[in-house]
Amino acid sequence: MRLSRRTASLSVAVALVLTLGYEAVPHARVPADDERERVAPFGAACRIRVDDSRVTAYCHNPYPEPDRVSLHVECARWWDIDTDSSPMEAGPAQTVRIEGRCWKEVGDAWVSHRRAS
């Protein structure tokens, strides 16, 4: 019996795969109902605006769980004092405004999020 070129190539490919080993790729896992509750969506959407030395953040929480947000302002000058605001609670469907400032230029500004206990 004579093997065709295609059959021989296929045999070599199968032998190569078996020799090198096969790593199974896991399928996507759908979380159980109790896991979905634990990883519920969380976190207010925040917009930050910088005007000269003043920073204003507007945070809107579209989720049913409250979010405690804080504004952090890093000033550009080494002698200017960086500030962190007190945490403010953004309840469900609530928008909060947080303000901060530097004496001179603002280097960076961001908002941190924490789940309310």
PDB file of C-alpha atoms in Angstrom:
ATOM      1  CA  MET A   1       0.000   0.000   0.000  1.00  0.00           C
ATOM      2  CA  ARG A   2       1.355   3.336  -0.998  1.00  0.00           C
ATOM      3  CA  LEU A   3       0.840   6.460   1.226  1.00  0.00           C
ATOM      4  CA  SER A   4       0.024   9.713  -0.443  1.00  0.00           C
ATOM      5  CA  ARG A   5       2.015  12.823   0.335  1.00  0.00           C
ATOM      6  CA  ARG A   6      -0.953  14.361   2.141  1.00  0.00           C
ATOM      7  CA  THR A   7      -1.408  11.345   4.434  1.00  0.00           C
ATOM      8  CA  ALA A   8       2.305  11.290   5.234  1.00  0.00           C
ATOM      9  CA  SER A   9       2.255  15.009   6.115  1.00  0.00           C
ATOM     10  CA  LEU A  10      -0.764  14.491   8.333  1.00  0.00           C
ATOM     11  CA  SER A  11       0.925  11.570  10.096  1.00  0.00           C
ATOM     12  CA  VAL A  12       4.053  13.648  10.732  1.00  0.00           C
ATOM     13  CA  ALA A  13       1.938  16.533  12.117  1.00  0.00           C
ATOM     14  CA  VAL A  14       0.039  14.222  14.476  1.00  0.00           C
ATOM     15  CA  ALA A  15       3.270  12.615  15.671  1.00  0.00           C
ATOM     16  CA  LEU A  16       4.796  16.050  16.274  1.00  0.00           C
ATOM     17  CA  VAL A  17       1.797  17.196  18.340  1.00  0.00           C
ATOM     18  CA  LEU A  18       1.853  14.008  20.393  1.00  0.00           C
ATOM     19  CA  THR A  19       5.604  14.329  20.959  1.00  0.00           C
ATOM     20  CA  LEU A  20       5.497  18.000  21.991  1.00  0.00           C
ATOM     21  CA  GLY A  21       2.495  17.526  24.218  1.00  0.00           C
ATOM     22  CA  TYR A  22      -0.869  19.179  24.207  1.00  0.00           C
ATOM     23  CA  GLU A  23      -1.996  21.941  26.511  1.00  0.00           C
ATOM     24  CA  ALA A  24      -5.739  22.146  26.967  1.00  0.00           C
ATOM     25  CA  VAL A  25      -7.271  25.596  26.802  1.00  0.00           C
ATOM     26  CA  PRO A  26     -10.002  26.074  29.414  1.00  0.00           C
ATOM     27  CA  HIS A  27     -13.450  27.128  28.300  1.00  0.00           C
ATOM     28  CA  ALA A  28     -15.056  30.325  29.502  1.00  0.00           C
ATOM     29  CA  ARG A  29     -16.623  29.753  32.895  1.00  0.00           C
ATOM     30  CA  VAL A  30     -20.021  31.172  33.738  1.00  0.00           C
ATOM     31  CA  PRO A  31     -20.152  32.166  37.420  1.00  0.00           C
ATOM     32  CA  ALA A  32     -22.834  30.667  39.641  1.00  0.00           C
ATOM     33  CA  ASP A  33     -25.625  32.895  40.983  1.00  0.00           C
ATOM     34  CA  ASP A  34     -23.933  33.384  44.369  1.00  0.00           C
ATOM     35  CA  GLU A  35     -20.676  34.423  42.633  1.00  0.00           C
ATOM     36  CA  ARG A  36     -22.513  36.985  40.501  1.00  0.00           C
ATOM     37  CA  GLU A  37     -23.782  38.635  43.665  1.00  0.00           C
ATOM     38  CA  ARG A  38     -20.263  38.858  45.104  1.00  0.00           C
ATOM     39  CA  VAL A  39     -18.818  40.470  41.965  1.00  0.00           C
ATOM     40  CA  ALA A  40     -21.654  42.931  41.394  1.00  0.00           C
ATOM     41  CA  PRO A  41     -20.732  46.031  39.362  1.00  0.00           C
ATOM     42  CA  PHE A  42     -19.310  48.786  41.531  1.00  0.00           C
ATOM     43  CA  GLY A  43     -17.735  52.218  41.270  1.00  0.00           C
ATOM     44  CA  ALA A  44     -18.839  55.725  40.449  1.00  0.00           C
ATOM     45  CA  ALA A  45     -17.886  57.249  37.100  1.00  0.00           C
ATOM     46  CA  CYS A  46     -15.817  60.392  37.736  1.00  0.00           C
ATOM     47  CA  ARG A  47     -14.923  63.400  35.587  1.00  0.00           C
ATOM     48  CA  ILE A  48     -11.997  65.554  36.726  1.00  0.00           C
ATOM     49  CA  ARG A  49     -11.558  69.166  35.652  1.00  0.00           C
ATOM     50  CA  VAL A  50      -8.406  71.207  36.303  1.00  0.00           C
ATOM     51  CA  ASP A  51      -8.612  75.027  36.095  1.00  0.00           C
ATOM     52  CA  ASP A  52      -5.229  76.627  36.839  1.00  0.00           C
ATOM     53  CA  SER A  53      -4.615  75.577  40.472  1.00  0.00           C
ATOM     54  CA  ARG A  54      -8.133  74.290  41.236  1.00  0.00           C
ATOM     55  CA  VAL A  55      -9.394  70.740  40.719  1.00  0.00           C
ATOM     56  CA  THR A  56     -13.046  69.685  40.656  1.00  0.00           C
ATOM     57  CA  ALA A  57     -14.276  66.092  40.372  1.00  0.00           C
ATOM     58  CA  TYR A  58     -17.869  65.088  39.651  1.00  0.00           C
ATOM     59  CA  CYS A  59     -18.627  61.451  40.479  1.00  0.00           C
ATOM     60  CA  HIS A  60     -21.907  59.755  39.555  1.00  0.00           C
ATOM     61  CA  ASN A  61     -22.744  56.350  41.020  1.00  0.00           C
ATOM     62  CA  PRO A  62     -25.145  54.386  38.763  1.00  0.00           C
ATOM     63  CA  TYR A  63     -25.040  51.258  40.944  1.00  0.00           C
ATOM     64  CA  PRO A  64     -27.186  50.276  43.965  1.00  0.00           C
ATOM     65  CA  GLU A  65     -24.185  49.962  46.313  1.00  0.00           C
ATOM     66  CA  PRO A  66     -22.705  53.196  47.785  1.00  0.00           C
ATOM     67  CA  ASP A  67     -19.169  54.220  46.762  1.00  0.00           C
ATOM     68  CA  ARG A  68     -16.839  56.240  48.997  1.00  0.00           C
ATOM     69  CA  VAL A  69     -14.779  58.488  46.717  1.00  0.00           C
ATOM     70  CA  SER A  70     -11.743  60.644  47.557  1.00  0.00           C
ATOM     71  CA  LEU A  71      -9.970  63.225  45.406  1.00  0.00           C
ATOM     72  CA  HIS A  72      -6.165  63.161  45.378  1.00  0.00           C
ATOM     73  CA  VAL A  73      -4.264  66.180  44.056  1.00  0.00           C
ATOM     74  CA  GLU A  74      -0.520  66.103  43.390  1.00  0.00           C
ATOM     75  CA  CYS A  75       0.990  69.557  42.928  1.00  0.00           C
ATOM     76  CA  ALA A  76       3.663  70.275  40.310  1.00  0.00           C
ATOM     77  CA  ARG A  77       5.992  72.252  42.589  1.00  0.00           C
ATOM     78  CA  TRP A  78       8.057  70.352  45.147  1.00  0.00           C
ATOM     79  CA  TRP A  79       7.239  72.852  47.903  1.00  0.00           C
ATOM     80  CA  ASP A  80       3.491  72.834  47.226  1.00  0.00           C
ATOM     81  CA  ILE A  81       1.480  70.561  49.523  1.00  0.00           C
ATOM     82  CA  ASP A  82      -0.319  67.590  47.912  1.00  0.00           C
ATOM     83  CA  THR A  83      -3.856  67.007  49.191  1.00  0.00           C
ATOM     84  CA  ASP A  84      -6.217  64.075  49.738  1.00  0.00           C
ATOM     85  CA  SER A  85      -9.873  64.837  50.411  1.00  0.00           C
ATOM     86  CA  SER A  86     -11.932  63.110  53.049  1.00  0.00           C
ATOM     87  CA  PRO A  87     -13.948  60.206  51.657  1.00  0.00           C
ATOM     88  CA  MET A  88     -17.368  61.275  50.430  1.00  0.00           C
ATOM     89  CA  GLU A  89     -20.199  58.805  49.961  1.00  0.00           C
ATOM     90  CA  ALA A  90     -21.839  58.674  46.544  1.00  0.00           C
ATOM     91  CA  GLY A  91     -25.092  56.821  47.079  1.00  0.00           C
ATOM     92  CA  PRO A  92     -27.101  55.011  44.415  1.00  0.00           C
ATOM     93  CA  ALA A  93     -27.974  57.321  41.488  1.00  0.00           C
ATOM     94  CA  GLN A  94     -26.236  60.231  43.250  1.00  0.00           C
ATOM     95  CA  THR A  95     -23.676  62.701  41.898  1.00  0.00           C
ATOM     96  CA  VAL A  96     -21.175  64.306  44.281  1.00  0.00           C
ATOM     97  CA  ARG A  97     -18.724  67.167  43.746  1.00  0.00           C
ATOM     98  CA  ILE A  98     -15.273  67.126  45.342  1.00  0.00           C
ATOM     99  CA  GLU A  99     -12.817  70.019  45.181  1.00  0.00           C
ATOM    100  CA  GLY A 100      -9.100  70.402  45.804  1.00  0.00           C
ATOM    101  CA  ARG A 101      -6.329  72.832  44.924  1.00  0.00           C
ATOM    102  CA  CYS A 102      -2.646  73.665  44.822  1.00  0.00           C
ATOM    103  CA  TRP A 103      -1.005  77.043  45.356  1.00  0.00           C
ATOM    104  CA  LYS A 104       0.516  76.916  41.879  1.00  0.00           C
ATOM    105  CA  GLU A 105       0.214  74.333  39.070  1.00  0.00           C
ATOM    106  CA  VAL A 106      -1.489  70.951  39.410  1.00  0.00           C
ATOM    107  CA  GLY A 107       0.741  68.015  38.489  1.00  0.00           C
ATOM    108  CA  ASP A 108      -1.818  65.192  38.632  1.00  0.00           C
ATOM    109  CA  ALA A 109      -5.281  64.474  40.027  1.00  0.00           C
ATOM    110  CA  TRP A 110      -7.227  61.228  40.472  1.00  0.00           C
ATOM    111  CA  VAL A 111     -10.152  59.748  42.384  1.00  0.00           C
ATOM    112  CA  SER A 112      -9.977  56.611  44.534  1.00  0.00           C
ATOM    113  CA  HIS A 113     -12.963  54.354  45.232  1.00  0.00           C
ATOM    114  CA  ARG A 114     -13.811  52.267  48.275  1.00  0.00           C
ATOM    115  CA  ARG A 115     -16.844  50.161  49.094  1.00  0.00           C
ATOM    116  CA  ALA A 116     -18.909  51.594  51.943  1.00  0.00           C
ATOM    117  CA  SER A 117     -18.924  49.287  54.948  1.00  0.00           C
TER     118      SER A 117
END
